[in-house]
Amino acid sequence: MPSRIKVANPNRCIGCYSCMLACSRTNADSVSLIDSAIDIRTSGGIESGLQIIVCRSCIDPPCARACPTGALTPRNGGGVVLKNELCDSCKVCADACLPRAIHFDREDMPVICIHCGTCARFCSHDVLEMIKTEVL
Amino acid sequence: MWSNVLYIDLETGEHKIRDRSDLFDKYIGGTGVATQLLLEECPPHTDPLSPEAPIIFSIGPLTPIFPCVSKAVAMFKSPQTGELGESYAGGRLAMAMRFAGYDSIVIKGRAPKPSYLSIHDEEVKCKDATSIWNVSSIEVIGKILRDVEPGKGRRSIMRIGEAGVKGVSYANVNVDTYRHFGRLGLGAVFGSKNLKAIVISGTEEVEIPDMDAYKNMYKKLYEAVVDTEVMNKYHDLGTAANINVLNQLKGLPTKNLKQSSFENAESLSGEYFADNLLLRKIACSNCPIGCIHIAMLKTPFHKGHEFEVNHISYDYELIYSLGTNLGITLAEDVLRLIDRCERYGLDVMSTGGVLAWATEAYERDLITPPDTLGIALRWGDTDNYLKIIDRIVKMPNKFYETLAKGTAAASAEYGGEDFAINLGRLEIAGYHTGPASIVGQLVGVRHSHLDNGGYSIDQKAASQQLTEEQMVDKLIYEDYGRNINNSLIACLFARGVYSEDNIVDALASVGINKTKDELATIGREIFLAKYRFKKQEGFDLGDVKVPARFFETVSQMGNIKKETIANMIQLYREKTGV
């Protein structure tokens, strides 16, 4: 059964960025924030709380619908799969996603969550969870 | 990528980037490199508030590559002590510097107009800060800059408040609202340069030579941080847990160290704060612990349920210095005093020390109502302490101008040197644990309890019957060794995780090969380089004063003898050569 990442307890986040560093370390072989598919950020300074921006694993993903080249296709269990070679960095996918869960790396390629669960394994405060999903 | 130094001249607004692998290869990073840059950039006897005085920031080769490697160091000449200025801050600064691509930043000159620095990747600009120069609140300055600067979400914003602008010698630099470059007056150095703030962010990446080795090491250190007992204390009650502990041991400075325990300690304890006032805990970037304890203070200001709500970070040292040391009996009052210092950008530990000395000097009529402009200084009188804090910043007369220079300067002017609780001209941390704490703060390069953890050596000495020489050996071991942690720069709260072996392995996993012996030698060299700077500026360990009060008040190890301190300093000098 496929799994997906769930933001289970957003208000427990302490803003350590361990999840982001884990994502880029595992999926991009780099130490960076920009290569991470999950994005933790403040809005109005650390005194105003934290936003957790990550793929919400839509079953009928608007980013894939918007993609004009077929680079993004629905993933079994929610979310999307990226075919790098088809992407021309037009960025319409990013606009189609209301939570703004798609951003672009230094090579202007979209950073797409693959729901591997690494971020959840490196969250010390139970903000993130992996849950099983129905097979389509 | 381990050696980019950004040099900024505020006079012209110009900058350049130089590769300083010569320094990073030899001294690792962090304080090791910053010390060398300070020796290069600060000519002997430079006025710390002159354009020639440098401000140096540095991070290390493991920032933010491993967990809890979350600190940045600032080095400068201290306007408070007139010698080595060194301070550490967490928040997001270290990570922001790394991803902006700068290992060190050197700032010199004085901007012709009030200015702030805007640093985003390779874009470095000196911008006009006239419209925020007189905004006194640290929090408001942050809000204003967030709206006009890029890097939203993960940038770091350093700024000074009115204390820095006015040149209080213990003004701090606020980092990301809840962290600080405290102690020793970096805020005044900012103010003297017409520098109100620095905003920094970046999108760089760090490349690691051997990802598999790195990932394995990361996992090992991460698990040591989150899954073992090593860091529990910082996570649960935080450092405030020390209030009850030190009170029971008679090591808690109270009422200007007239006492070493406090009858009302329970109401200021870490347990009380956590149960009644703690709102949430947050973390520095790259630290899964999250030791920053934020309290919520709700104050009614009008009829009809009108409340002012303030979020205030607290720690042990703050509760001691503005709490027990002033005879304050309510935790909420401690928060009010902390909040006032935070708003102005005052170092809380020094402010508390100054208020405590002034209260006792007032009791003894060394200072009188004409000096204080009619405000009485009384233990536990929060409202009046708030008024005094306002006046330390505004400096309406000579008395307040003198208070703005610290207890050593104030007691030299008004008397009461026997109870001016400073070591090396710096107001002390909250430990009256025994001789190692006193000697540790005297000999420590920045006169901080964190230079060598003397308080912790006293605690070991109490249980293991250490000799004076054994205590000195332990101080020296820490004085040398912590320079390595501070070159990485790992948070000292994680020093149980960053053991000598783990440091060697962590460095090796990213391609930096140093043996334990090599690191020990480098630690000692960094220490000696710092003493070179201190001596150049006139510091003489053969001529340090310990106010009589330290010997009069019983400590955790009983009454401390003068001869013990003299003997330990003598031993320390013989063994280190300083």
Short mmCIF file of C-alpha atoms in Angstrom, two decimals, chain A residues 13-18 20-21 24-26 29-35 39-51 105-107 121-125, chain B residues 64-65 92 95 99 121 139 146 152-154 176-178 203-206 208 211 214-215 218-219 222 226 235 280-290 311:
data_model
loop_
_atom_site.label_atom_id
_atom_site.label_comp_id
_atom_site.label_asym_id
_atom_site.label_seq_id
_atom_site.Cartn_x
_atom_site.Cartn_y
_atom_site.Cartn_z
CA CYS A 13 6.88 22.64 14.97
CA ILE A 14 9.90 24.30 16.64
CA GLY A 15 11.50 25.53 13.43
CA CYS A 16 14.68 23.44 13.53
CA TYR A 17 14.67 22.65 9.78
CA SER A 18 15.88 19.09 10.44
CA MET A 20 14.37 20.12 5.24
CA LEU A 21 18.00 19.19 5.68
CA SER A 24 17.83 17.58 0.54
CA ARG A 25 20.47 15.28 2.04
CA THR A 26 18.52 12.18 1.00
CA ASP A 29 22.67 14.64 -2.07
CA SER A 30 23.22 18.18 -0.85
CA VAL A 31 23.15 20.27 2.30
CA SER A 32 20.64 22.94 1.38
CA LEU A 33 17.23 24.36 2.01
CA ILE A 34 16.35 25.08 -1.60
CA ASP A 35 16.59 21.41 -2.62
CA ASP A 39 9.44 23.95 3.19
CA ILE A 40 9.34 25.31 6.74
CA ARG A 41 9.13 29.06 7.01
CA THR A 42 8.03 31.84 9.24
CA SER A 43 5.63 34.55 8.30
CA GLY A 44 6.17 37.62 10.40
CA GLY A 45 9.25 36.45 12.27
CA ILE A 46 9.84 33.55 14.62
CA GLU A 47 7.43 35.19 17.11
CA SER A 48 4.52 34.56 14.73
CA GLY A 49 4.69 30.79 14.34
CA LEU A 50 5.72 28.48 11.52
CA GLN A 51 4.25 27.45 8.21
CA ASP A 105 15.94 24.76 -7.36
CA ARG A 106 19.04 26.61 -8.54
CA GLU A 107 18.81 24.89 -11.94
CA ARG A 121 11.93 10.32 10.40
CA PHE A 122 13.98 13.41 11.24
CA CYS A 123 11.16 15.32 12.93
CA SER A 124 11.76 15.19 16.68
CA HIS A 125 8.41 16.80 17.54
CA PRO B 64 24.79 23.70 9.37
CA ILE B 65 25.95 20.32 8.27
CA ARG B 92 19.02 31.58 12.14
CA MET B 95 22.56 28.96 8.68
CA PHE B 99 23.63 29.64 2.57
CA ASP B 121 23.64 35.76 -1.67
CA GLU B 139 10.51 43.90 17.87
CA ARG B 146 10.71 42.05 7.22
CA LYS B 152 11.20 35.89 3.66
CA GLY B 153 10.78 32.86 5.88
CA ARG B 154 14.35 31.89 6.72
CA ASP B 176 15.98 37.00 15.28
CA THR B 177 13.96 38.42 18.20
CA TYR B 178 14.79 35.77 20.81
CA THR B 203 20.18 30.05 -1.44
CA GLU B 204 23.58 28.37 -1.77
CA GLU B 205 24.17 24.67 -1.30
CA VAL B 206 26.97 22.82 0.40
CA ILE B 208 29.88 17.05 0.52
CA MET B 211 27.68 11.55 0.94
CA TYR B 214 28.30 12.08 5.85
CA LYS B 215 24.83 10.56 6.10
CA TYR B 218 24.66 12.73 10.62
CA LYS B 219 22.40 9.91 11.76
CA TYR B 222 21.21 13.25 15.39
CA VAL B 226 17.37 13.42 20.29
CA HIS B 235 14.75 20.46 26.39
CA ARG B 280 6.07 27.31 23.67
CA LYS B 281 9.60 26.26 22.83
CA ILE B 282 11.37 27.00 19.60
CA ALA B 283 14.72 26.12 18.09
CA CYS B 284 17.74 27.65 16.51
CA SER B 285 18.09 26.59 12.88
CA ASN B 286 19.45 23.07 12.66
CA CYS B 287 18.84 22.16 16.31
CA PRO B 288 16.19 19.49 16.96
CA ILE B 289 16.22 20.23 20.70
CA GLY B 290 14.43 23.57 20.79
CA HIS B 311 6.17 36.90 24.36
#
